[in-house]
XYZ file of C-alpha atoms in Angstrom:
704
model
C 152.487 181.839 93.403
C 151.282 182.034 89.891
C 151.876 178.448 89.476
C 150.013 177.671 92.736
C 147.203 180.068 91.714
C 146.916 178.406 88.348
C 146.765 175.022 89.974
C 144.129 176.169 92.414
C 142.054 177.615 89.631
C 142.336 174.450 87.612
C 141.255 172.405 90.609
C 138.292 174.656 91.152
C 137.269 174.217 87.553
C 137.507 170.445 87.834
C 135.358 170.438 90.952
C 132.755 172.516 89.192
C 132.686 170.070 86.295
C 132.210 167.127 88.684
C 129.392 168.969 90.401
C 127.696 169.561 87.076
C 127.977 165.864 86.180
C 126.538 164.875 89.525
C 123.453 166.934 88.865
C 122.867 165.750 85.294
C 124.248 162.123 85.152
C 121.850 159.060 85.461
C 121.902 157.051 88.733
C 124.697 154.508 89.217
C 123.987 150.850 88.276
C 125.445 147.986 90.369
C 128.097 145.973 88.614
C 127.055 142.506 87.268
C 128.573 139.198 88.354
C 132.256 138.841 87.904
C 133.241 136.770 84.868
C 136.027 134.412 85.960
C 136.134 132.417 82.731
C 139.617 133.596 81.771
C 141.007 132.722 85.208
C 139.538 129.241 85.042
C 140.824 128.606 81.529
C 144.256 129.704 82.735
C 144.089 127.417 85.829
C 144.354 130.404 88.195
C 142.787 130.266 91.666
C 139.657 132.413 91.969
C 138.748 134.376 95.077
C 135.047 135.157 95.136
C 133.911 138.591 96.269
C 130.268 138.349 95.298
C 128.490 136.652 92.438
C 130.832 134.968 89.952
C 130.132 133.264 86.643
C 132.188 130.854 84.528
C 131.165 130.220 80.931
C 132.441 126.809 79.859
C 133.243 126.402 76.170
C 132.181 123.278 74.330
C 134.248 120.224 75.048
C 135.983 119.449 78.336
C 137.835 121.928 80.533
C 139.892 120.548 83.410
C 140.436 123.079 86.191
C 143.326 122.490 88.604
C 142.731 125.691 90.572
C 140.384 126.306 93.498
C 137.537 128.666 94.379
C 137.621 130.455 97.738
C 136.214 133.582 99.393
C 132.579 134.703 99.802
C 130.004 134.731 97.039
C 128.238 132.454 94.567
C 129.476 130.462 91.577
C 127.383 129.980 88.428
C 128.544 127.584 85.713
C 127.051 128.154 82.292
C 127.853 127.363 78.691
C 127.808 124.192 76.615
C 130.850 122.290 77.827
C 132.053 120.336 80.861
C 134.072 121.884 83.686
C 136.040 119.312 85.734
C 137.245 120.347 89.189
C 140.278 118.316 90.286
C 140.873 119.989 93.672
C 138.573 120.709 96.606
C 137.211 124.263 96.729
C 135.933 126.038 99.840
C 133.861 129.229 99.806
C 130.707 130.486 101.477
C 127.725 132.644 100.769
C 128.011 136.240 102.009
C 126.814 136.522 105.596
C 123.860 138.607 104.468
C 122.456 135.641 102.493
C 122.947 132.963 105.126
C 119.703 132.024 106.876
C 119.451 128.247 107.342
C 119.291 126.662 110.761
C 120.989 123.325 111.364
C 119.979 121.437 114.514
C 121.116 118.182 116.093
C 118.162 116.512 117.799
C 117.443 113.144 119.372
C 119.552 113.189 122.518
C 121.424 109.903 122.778
C 120.296 109.060 119.240
C 121.299 112.267 117.430
C 120.044 113.214 114.005
C 120.429 116.381 111.933
C 117.736 118.682 110.556
C 118.039 121.719 108.287
C 115.280 124.332 108.207
C 114.851 127.346 105.899
C 117.827 126.362 103.724
C 120.183 128.959 102.254
C 119.868 129.914 98.590
C 122.251 128.005 96.306
C 125.950 128.819 96.543
C 126.564 126.885 93.289
C 124.310 126.925 90.223
C 124.728 124.747 87.123
C 122.684 126.242 84.321
C 120.900 124.261 81.655
C 123.271 123.066 78.943
C 126.382 123.135 81.138
C 128.066 120.256 82.997
C 129.992 120.599 86.250
C 132.043 117.587 87.294
C 133.321 117.069 90.825
C 136.531 115.068 90.707
C 138.259 113.054 88.042
C 137.869 109.573 89.475
C 139.719 110.384 92.709
C 139.037 111.698 96.184
C 139.171 115.442 95.486
C 137.238 117.952 93.428
C 134.317 118.726 95.747
C 133.010 122.237 96.400
C 131.970 122.593 100.002
C 132.212 124.306 103.355
C 131.752 122.272 106.543
C 131.248 124.422 109.650
C 128.757 122.153 111.438
C 129.421 119.694 114.231
C 127.214 116.923 112.825
C 127.421 113.262 113.886
C 128.684 110.553 111.532
C 128.749 112.723 108.379
C 129.882 116.186 107.240
C 127.005 118.464 106.262
C 127.902 120.766 103.386
C 126.889 124.408 103.863
C 127.205 125.163 100.141
C 123.805 124.264 98.688
C 123.581 123.650 94.948
C 121.046 124.188 92.170
C 121.349 121.862 89.167
C 119.429 122.702 86.005
C 122.161 121.323 83.770
C 124.284 118.298 84.729
C 126.316 117.614 87.866
C 128.650 114.626 87.538
C 130.027 113.149 90.776
C 133.304 111.453 89.850
C 134.503 110.998 93.419
C 135.687 107.970 95.385
C 135.294 109.599 98.797
C 132.275 110.106 101.069
C 130.588 113.446 100.408
C 127.540 115.623 100.960
C 126.119 118.266 98.607
C 124.007 120.207 101.082
C 120.473 120.965 99.919
C 119.870 120.411 96.197
C 117.335 122.141 93.958
C 116.710 122.507 90.230
C 115.420 120.212 87.510
C 118.554 118.844 85.838
C 120.595 115.639 86.057
C 122.869 114.533 88.890
C 124.859 111.515 87.834
C 127.394 109.277 89.526
C 129.424 106.953 87.263
C 129.407 103.225 87.995
C 132.135 101.431 89.956
C 133.690 104.512 91.604
C 132.509 103.493 95.102
C 132.109 107.013 96.322
C 129.292 107.379 98.834
C 126.864 110.295 98.640
C 125.019 111.228 101.857
C 121.798 112.843 100.638
C 120.524 114.434 103.836
C 117.438 116.511 104.562
C 114.546 117.720 102.395
C 115.260 118.731 98.798
C 113.102 120.518 96.230
C 115.084 118.948 93.357
C 112.728 117.700 90.625
C 115.207 116.399 88.077
C 116.866 113.010 87.656
C 119.396 111.211 89.847
C 121.502 108.570 88.108
C 123.030 106.562 90.948
C 125.939 104.563 89.615
C 127.523 103.326 92.839
C 126.224 104.232 96.288
C 123.705 106.765 97.560
C 122.522 106.977 101.168
C 119.012 108.420 101.103
C 118.715 108.476 104.865
C 120.715 107.201 107.814
C 120.354 106.963 111.595
C 121.770 110.516 111.632
C 119.452 112.078 109.026
C 116.210 111.559 107.123
C 115.857 112.161 103.380
C 112.880 113.570 101.515
C 112.607 114.134 97.746
C 108.936 115.094 97.320
C 109.262 116.465 93.773
C 111.212 113.652 92.151
C 109.397 111.328 89.765
C 112.180 108.976 88.697
C 115.555 107.600 89.771
C 117.937 105.689 87.533
C 119.514 103.245 89.972
C 122.558 101.437 88.615
C 124.241 100.851 91.946
C 122.969 100.634 95.520
C 120.309 103.023 96.778
C 120.060 102.779 100.567
C 117.125 104.120 102.573
C 117.439 104.431 106.346
C 115.781 106.487 109.072
C 116.482 108.104 112.415
C 114.724 106.666 115.441
C 110.930 106.874 115.421
C 110.436 108.532 112.013
C 108.502 107.657 108.864
C 110.238 108.233 105.525
C 108.377 108.104 102.192
C 110.025 107.603 98.806
C 107.435 108.353 96.145
C 109.492 108.077 92.964
C 109.780 105.237 90.452
C 113.148 103.497 90.290
C 114.620 102.256 87.025
C 117.609 100.025 86.264
C 119.511 99.292 83.061
C 122.352 96.992 84.132
C 122.545 93.789 86.159
C 123.629 94.275 89.752
C 121.593 97.181 91.096
C 119.569 97.005 94.289
C 117.637 99.003 96.858
C 118.575 98.406 100.491
C 116.118 99.441 103.194
C 116.902 99.823 106.866
C 115.058 101.508 109.725
C 115.373 102.188 113.412
C 112.910 101.071 116.131
C 109.614 102.889 115.757
C 110.413 103.940 112.187
C 108.944 103.006 108.833
C 109.958 103.348 105.178
C 107.120 103.701 102.642
C 107.886 103.052 98.966
C 105.002 104.110 96.727
C 106.604 103.815 93.278
C 107.816 100.878 91.215
C 111.263 99.401 90.629
C 111.359 98.661 86.909
C 113.765 97.813 84.142
C 114.436 100.572 81.586
C 115.102 99.998 77.902
C 114.570 103.536 76.612
C 114.769 107.189 77.577
C 118.474 107.393 78.407
C 119.733 108.960 81.650
C 117.259 111.827 81.815
C 113.928 110.039 81.247
C 114.222 106.262 81.729
C 111.182 104.129 80.923
C 110.128 100.650 79.784
C 108.532 100.136 76.396
C 106.340 97.249 77.618
C 105.574 96.498 81.295
C 105.539 92.778 80.479
C 109.314 92.952 79.946
C 109.733 93.156 83.718
C 108.445 89.578 83.864
C 110.630 88.166 81.088
C 114.395 87.488 81.502
C 116.559 89.599 79.194
C 119.958 88.652 77.807
C 122.786 88.583 80.340
C 120.259 89.249 83.118
C 120.402 92.986 82.425
C 116.851 93.391 83.730
C 117.462 91.642 87.060
C 117.209 93.877 90.110
C 116.581 93.357 93.793
C 115.798 94.728 97.213
C 117.269 93.842 100.601
C 115.117 94.666 103.632
C 117.505 94.645 106.570
C 115.675 94.452 109.877
C 113.340 97.196 108.687
C 109.660 98.091 108.780
C 108.843 98.603 105.105
C 105.561 99.321 103.363
C 104.961 98.971 99.627
C 102.253 101.389 98.490
C 100.284 103.961 100.446
C 96.754 102.921 99.529
C 96.567 105.214 96.483
C 98.132 102.987 93.810
C 98.047 99.417 92.501
C 101.518 99.337 90.934
C 103.496 96.756 92.896
C 106.963 97.902 93.931
C 108.831 94.832 92.596
C 107.192 93.579 89.373
C 108.749 90.394 88.058
C 109.536 86.733 88.691
C 112.392 84.862 90.349
C 114.287 85.229 87.059
C 114.055 89.032 87.005
C 113.860 90.217 90.652
C 114.966 89.132 94.102
C 113.541 90.128 97.484
C 115.410 89.421 100.712
C 113.794 89.799 104.129
C 116.642 89.887 106.637
C 117.138 90.284 110.379
C 119.500 92.965 111.677
C 118.630 94.691 114.943
C 115.246 92.978 114.644
C 113.193 90.902 112.238
C 111.844 92.654 109.173
C 108.234 93.556 108.442
C 106.845 94.065 104.927
C 103.346 95.512 104.466
C 101.379 95.580 101.193
C 99.076 98.616 100.967
C 97.404 98.960 97.555
C 93.979 100.041 96.343
C 93.613 97.399 93.637
C 94.908 94.000 92.517
C 98.687 93.439 92.504
C 100.728 90.302 91.857
C 103.962 89.296 93.572
C 105.606 86.973 91.070
C 108.846 86.289 92.962
C 109.596 84.497 96.243
C 110.542 86.493 99.316
C 113.652 84.822 100.702
C 116.528 85.578 102.997
C 119.678 84.769 101.086
C 122.508 86.926 99.804
C 121.572 89.245 96.942
C 120.232 87.248 93.975
C 120.800 83.938 95.795
C 117.588 84.678 97.647
C 116.634 81.070 98.419
C 119.888 80.266 100.206
C 118.057 80.902 103.500
C 114.469 81.623 104.591
C 113.473 85.259 104.909
C 113.523 86.492 108.512
C 110.362 88.538 108.835
C 106.600 88.857 108.651
C 104.095 89.987 106.006
C 100.947 92.110 106.393
C 98.241 92.640 103.775
C 96.758 95.933 104.935
C 92.991 96.346 105.178
C 92.763 99.109 102.587
C 89.680 98.994 100.372
C 90.536 97.162 97.151
C 93.813 95.725 98.467
C 93.935 92.375 96.630
C 97.379 90.734 96.652
C 98.300 87.579 94.721
C 101.352 85.512 95.636
C 102.139 83.865 92.296
C 105.248 82.166 93.686
C 105.948 79.952 96.686
C 107.139 82.254 99.445
C 110.234 81.466 101.493
C 109.937 83.702 104.554
C 109.644 82.047 107.963
C 107.254 84.362 109.789
C 103.584 85.194 110.047
C 101.206 86.323 107.311
C 98.429 88.680 108.414
C 95.458 89.531 106.189
C 93.631 92.485 107.697
C 89.873 92.948 107.532
C 88.834 94.102 104.053
C 91.968 92.789 102.324
C 92.435 89.744 100.081
C 95.414 87.399 99.822
C 95.441 84.913 96.961
C 97.877 82.012 96.956
C 98.196 81.279 93.251
C 97.106 83.320 90.261
C 94.915 80.591 88.756
C 97.107 80.543 85.649
C 99.815 78.192 84.501
C 103.145 79.031 86.127
C 101.514 81.208 88.758
C 101.136 78.794 91.667
C 101.837 80.211 95.112
C 102.336 79.011 98.661
C 103.868 79.750 102.043
C 106.915 78.416 103.870
C 105.284 76.428 106.684
C 108.279 75.070 108.586
C 109.392 76.529 111.893
C 107.644 77.860 114.961
C 107.109 81.391 113.616
C 104.830 80.393 110.747
C 101.146 81.255 111.052
C 98.355 82.856 109.062
C 96.136 85.416 110.804
C 93.263 85.856 108.393
C 90.730 88.567 109.205
C 90.032 89.296 105.538
C 89.812 86.832 102.638
C 92.237 83.990 101.925
C 91.817 82.529 98.426
C 93.615 79.319 97.411
C 94.012 79.305 93.644
C 96.771 76.962 92.479
C 96.404 75.062 89.205
C 99.078 72.344 89.554
C 101.036 72.591 92.770
C 99.266 71.107 95.796
C 99.020 73.442 98.788
C 99.413 72.542 102.447
C 98.568 75.015 105.207
C 98.163 74.939 108.973
C 97.889 77.430 111.845
C 95.147 79.517 110.265
C 93.288 81.736 112.707
C 91.190 84.892 112.479
C 87.645 85.875 111.564
C 88.102 85.935 107.788
C 86.904 83.653 104.984
C 88.736 80.845 103.208
C 87.952 80.002 99.582
C 89.282 77.029 97.622
C 89.124 78.029 93.948
C 92.094 76.340 92.283
C 92.012 73.110 90.302
C 94.536 71.429 92.574
C 94.138 70.158 96.144
C 94.661 72.271 99.243
C 95.210 70.381 102.497
C 94.606 71.943 105.887
C 96.537 70.137 108.608
C 96.643 70.106 112.380
C 94.510 71.364 115.217
C 95.574 75.003 114.775
C 93.085 75.533 111.936
C 90.756 77.723 113.994
C 89.483 80.485 111.716
C 85.823 81.378 112.249
C 84.839 82.840 108.882
C 82.954 80.979 106.145
C 84.538 78.238 104.025
C 83.764 78.051 100.305
C 84.884 75.351 97.876
C 84.408 76.619 94.320
C 86.732 74.270 92.487
C 89.177 71.485 93.202
C 89.498 69.780 96.586
C 89.831 71.126 100.093
C 91.135 68.331 102.336
C 91.366 68.074 106.133
C 94.121 65.979 107.686
C 95.990 65.350 110.942
C 93.261 66.654 113.189
C 92.259 69.680 111.131
C 88.547 70.504 111.286
C 86.183 73.217 110.178
C 84.403 73.145 113.504
C 84.819 76.890 114.016
C 84.004 77.950 110.463
C 80.543 79.490 110.640
C 79.412 78.245 107.213
C 80.595 75.758 104.608
C 79.541 76.118 100.992
C 80.317 73.880 97.997
C 79.294 75.943 94.993
C 79.468 73.507 92.065
C 79.123 69.835 91.291
C 82.920 69.688 90.954
C 83.532 71.156 94.427
C 85.029 68.584 96.759
C 85.523 68.659 100.522
C 87.645 65.755 101.761
C 87.206 65.510 105.524
C 89.297 62.359 105.977
C 88.688 59.752 108.634
C 87.751 62.284 111.287
C 84.611 63.295 109.398
C 82.840 66.623 109.294
C 80.782 67.909 112.204
C 78.303 70.616 111.368
C 77.736 72.308 114.706
C 74.835 74.282 116.070
C 74.384 77.509 114.154
C 76.523 76.316 111.188
C 75.383 75.832 107.631
C 76.660 73.275 105.122
C 75.229 73.837 101.675
C 75.842 73.668 97.945
C 76.159 71.123 95.167
C 79.528 69.428 95.567
C 80.829 66.349 97.310
C 81.891 65.807 100.899
C 84.291 62.893 101.075
C 83.919 61.369 104.517
C 81.263 61.113 107.186
C 79.049 64.076 108.080
C 77.457 64.605 111.481
C 74.800 67.313 111.405
C 73.855 69.226 114.526
C 73.271 72.424 112.550
C 71.849 72.907 109.051
C 72.586 70.866 105.908
C 70.925 71.519 102.548
C 70.180 68.822 100.025
C 71.896 68.863 96.653
C 75.171 67.718 98.221
C 76.790 64.322 97.893
C 78.246 62.679 101.001
C 80.759 59.946 100.191
C 80.439 58.435 103.624
C 77.904 58.210 106.369
C 75.345 60.866 107.294
C 74.154 61.257 110.869
C 71.661 63.924 111.848
C 71.207 64.609 115.559
C 68.123 65.868 117.319
C 69.541 69.404 116.965
C 70.148 69.011 113.242
C 68.074 70.160 110.303
C 67.944 69.006 106.698
C 66.719 71.634 104.225
C 65.170 70.334 101.005
C 66.610 72.295 98.088
C 68.369 71.624 94.750
C 67.700 67.912 94.545
C 68.222 65.155 97.098
C 71.023 64.645 99.560
C 73.051 61.746 98.181
C 74.727 59.510 100.751
C 76.886 56.448 100.081
C 77.365 55.320 103.687
C 75.079 54.641 106.596
C 72.237 57.047 107.359
C 70.915 57.839 110.820
C 68.178 60.451 111.095
C 66.700 62.657 113.810
C 65.924 66.360 114.099
C 64.011 68.445 111.573
C 63.155 68.293 107.893
C 62.586 71.711 106.295
C 60.505 71.841 103.124
C 60.614 75.613 102.630
C 62.329 75.631 99.251
C 60.208 72.761 97.983
C 57.080 74.568 99.151
C 58.081 77.466 96.910
C 58.149 75.350 93.759
C 55.837 76.566 90.985
C 54.229 73.179 90.408
C 54.040 70.428 93.052
C 55.814 67.168 92.193
C 54.093 63.825 92.613
C 57.230 62.358 94.117
C 60.091 64.119 95.858
C 63.321 62.357 96.853
C 64.698 63.963 99.992
C 67.627 61.604 100.588
C 69.098 59.258 97.996
C 70.723 56.541 100.074
C 73.122 54.907 97.615
C 74.464 52.360 100.083
C 72.867 49.018 100.900
C 72.259 49.508 104.605
C 68.833 50.370 105.968
C 68.116 54.011 106.784
C 67.623 54.221 110.536
C 65.826 56.785 112.636
C 63.335 59.385 111.466
C 62.824 63.115 111.420
C 61.139 64.441 114.528
C 57.367 63.909 114.287
C 57.637 62.180 110.900
C 57.529 58.443 111.378
C 57.118 56.065 108.455
C 53.951 56.911 106.481
C 53.287 60.198 108.245
C 51.351 62.796 106.284
C 52.619 66.323 105.679
C 51.339 69.240 103.693
C 53.454 70.938 101.045
C 51.630 73.960 99.622
C 48.269 72.493 98.490
C 49.445 68.900 98.293
C 49.444 66.232 100.986
C 52.417 63.865 100.963
C 53.346 60.739 102.822
C 56.952 60.209 103.925
C 58.751 56.917 103.548
C 62.235 55.887 104.682
C 62.048 52.798 102.484
C 61.358 54.516 99.174
C 63.232 54.384 95.881
C 65.467 51.295 95.893
C 64.423 50.456 99.434
C 66.286 52.839 101.729
C 65.708 56.317 100.291
C 63.706 59.047 102.019
C 60.860 59.904 99.645
C 57.749 62.086 99.740
C 54.823 60.732 97.675
C 51.765 62.858 96.908
C 48.584 61.495 98.436
C 45.867 64.095 97.816
C 45.483 67.579 96.402
C 43.369 70.233 98.108
C 42.410 73.723 96.892
C 44.752 76.533 97.743
C 43.491 79.012 100.325
C 43.038 82.628 99.296
C 45.778 85.103 99.915
C 43.605 86.763 102.527
C 43.413 83.604 104.634
C 46.972 82.279 105.064
C 47.099 78.609 105.932
C 48.704 77.237 109.111
C 49.022 73.827 110.635
C 45.580 74.411 112.239
C 43.955 75.353 108.907
C 40.693 73.356 108.398
C 41.901 72.581 104.867
C 44.651 70.441 106.341
C 43.550 66.889 106.997
C 43.785 65.567 110.550
C 47.217 64.207 111.494
C 48.907 66.086 108.615
C 52.012 68.250 109.208
C 52.200 71.444 107.114
C 55.308 72.989 105.622
C 55.213 76.433 107.200
C 56.701 78.615 109.884
C 57.807 76.691 112.953
C 55.577 77.523 115.873
C 57.010 80.139 118.122
C 60.045 81.174 116.031
C 61.865 81.677 112.731
C 63.327 78.168 112.696
C 66.339 77.634 110.489
C 66.120 80.884 108.544
C 68.515 82.952 110.740
C 71.212 80.449 109.883
C 70.530 80.295 106.155
C 70.115 84.068 105.872
C 73.463 84.544 107.589
C 75.088 82.000 105.322
C 73.475 83.591 102.283
C 74.830 87.021 103.143
C 78.309 85.623 103.646
C 78.475 83.152 100.805
C 75.997 84.342 98.203
C 73.674 81.374 98.764
C 71.277 80.762 95.905
C 68.259 81.071 98.243
C 67.137 84.657 97.574
C 64.806 86.151 100.127
C 62.319 86.990 97.387
C 61.756 83.255 96.778
C 60.415 82.689 100.274
C 56.942 83.899 99.245
C 56.142 84.759 95.657
C 52.495 85.725 96.158
C 49.503 83.561 95.276
C 48.749 83.137 98.960
C 51.945 81.220 99.868
C 53.309 81.531 103.353
C 56.980 82.113 104.014
C 58.609 78.744 104.515
C 60.165 77.736 107.774
C 61.299 74.677 109.676
C 59.041 71.634 109.652
C 56.952 71.826 112.812
C 57.204 68.679 114.910
């Protein structure tokens, strides 16, 4: 009993002491993460029961154990931890929140919303390596019934380095952080990067990365750069648009970007695919952008893209950095057919130059076959695309309203062109098509649309066939624009030759200037011209000139020079001559350089007829100059009327039987046509010249 009593008393004392401690001790603090470093260094398996940390010493630590259980794993330190066996653990149930759905019905694809927090974290300075060049070493848990790939439930945050040394197919779940994820070259493991990721660091793709598939879309909105040293593949589920906004860089020969898409889908690439010669793995860059256009030793700067039956767009209208900068020696572009033909759209807000051909061969052998697809130059303001290489795709080229396509850069080595063989070739031009080759002759056919065509290169462009039907204005600034094999400019609403060196070769079929059309400028038309519209003087016609009763010849910028036969009818407009500061004693309207007699006459102006030009009376002759020129010779001079009493054909100051240069009775005459042409082509007939004060009337068509 004493012993029992003593024991009871002792117990009572102990309880009292505990009670006292409970009253006076500070509140309990939760235990920190478990440190499993010793277990890992000893190759013991680790069962997680909450947050766990491993501190990796400098150097390399190979771990042959596995992680299991419930919790999180954080790798820190300065060394590299290599996992050689697959590990499988999960977050505690209380932290799991993400929802994984399989949508799309008969075309299933996977989405992840509200992703779980990371199950694995690699802190800055540490390296975690999955695998050792084999098929195992991945950390993951795969509870989902997803089609075609296994979605990893264990999301990962990488602020240090994650090295993927695996030869199997794998998924990392949702990735976050700002570190480096790197896959060594030539391992042929395939990483399925599914869903939307907040990761803002660097991905070094050494072998194969699938950034999208028919079963999932990929979004990396915070990434600025990718180092691509293998194959980066972009694909989409049915009916979705995927945007890749980062710049791609490459250091070694043999890398490419493959793009695929499903019906109704589109892939938009807004960055640039460039060579890198500095910055290492974490910040690749190019010291001089011009190096993308110059072959480097052993072709180390050659890179390519394969568009496989996809709808692809380069740019989003907010940049003018072309996606593939380079030439045929530094880049290749293949437009291929898979489920359907490919479509490539250019959407930039400034000038860009495509220096390489688009073909359809195998990898760098791009010209082994024509590209199977079509090209669109989108109508974004400022979108000005130059093809500085002859293109080798077999489909259509569409230039939308507001856009510009230039064939040729206008510099040596920058000549362009289109592959014109096959039934799929055509140009739909609703914007501006500029032909700017310096040495290589161009040949085009099947040009439709409402846009303009400008010949500005030193070499010859030939339009062939009856399918040249565009309705916009035609301008020849430099070189020769030739028409052959039935090609005409009958539907072009205005034709302008802007310099003495401009040349329009219309061939044996001649040029017909139809009603409502305007032919003007200073250059040479090689071939016969039939005028039922408006022609301005200052041109040279190396052929015959026939003006119908509906035609009009406008006197401006010197005479119309004609080497062939001349047949005249219709109107003579002296508006520009009437606006001259000082009247000339003799004005040559048409310099007929051939030997044949000029036949016909302008309406109401037979040989010797008088006409008034400002305050001077002229007589017209069709036998002037060397015997067959059309010449106006001053006969008399009369005082100018005051500005308050504008002169008309009925003005008493005009002598009887004299026609006055002035507004055609009852209408505006030829001015609607010339004004329209001036707005479209920048004609050098400014509206302010039509009446410069001093009592002059606005000029118009000669009144019959």
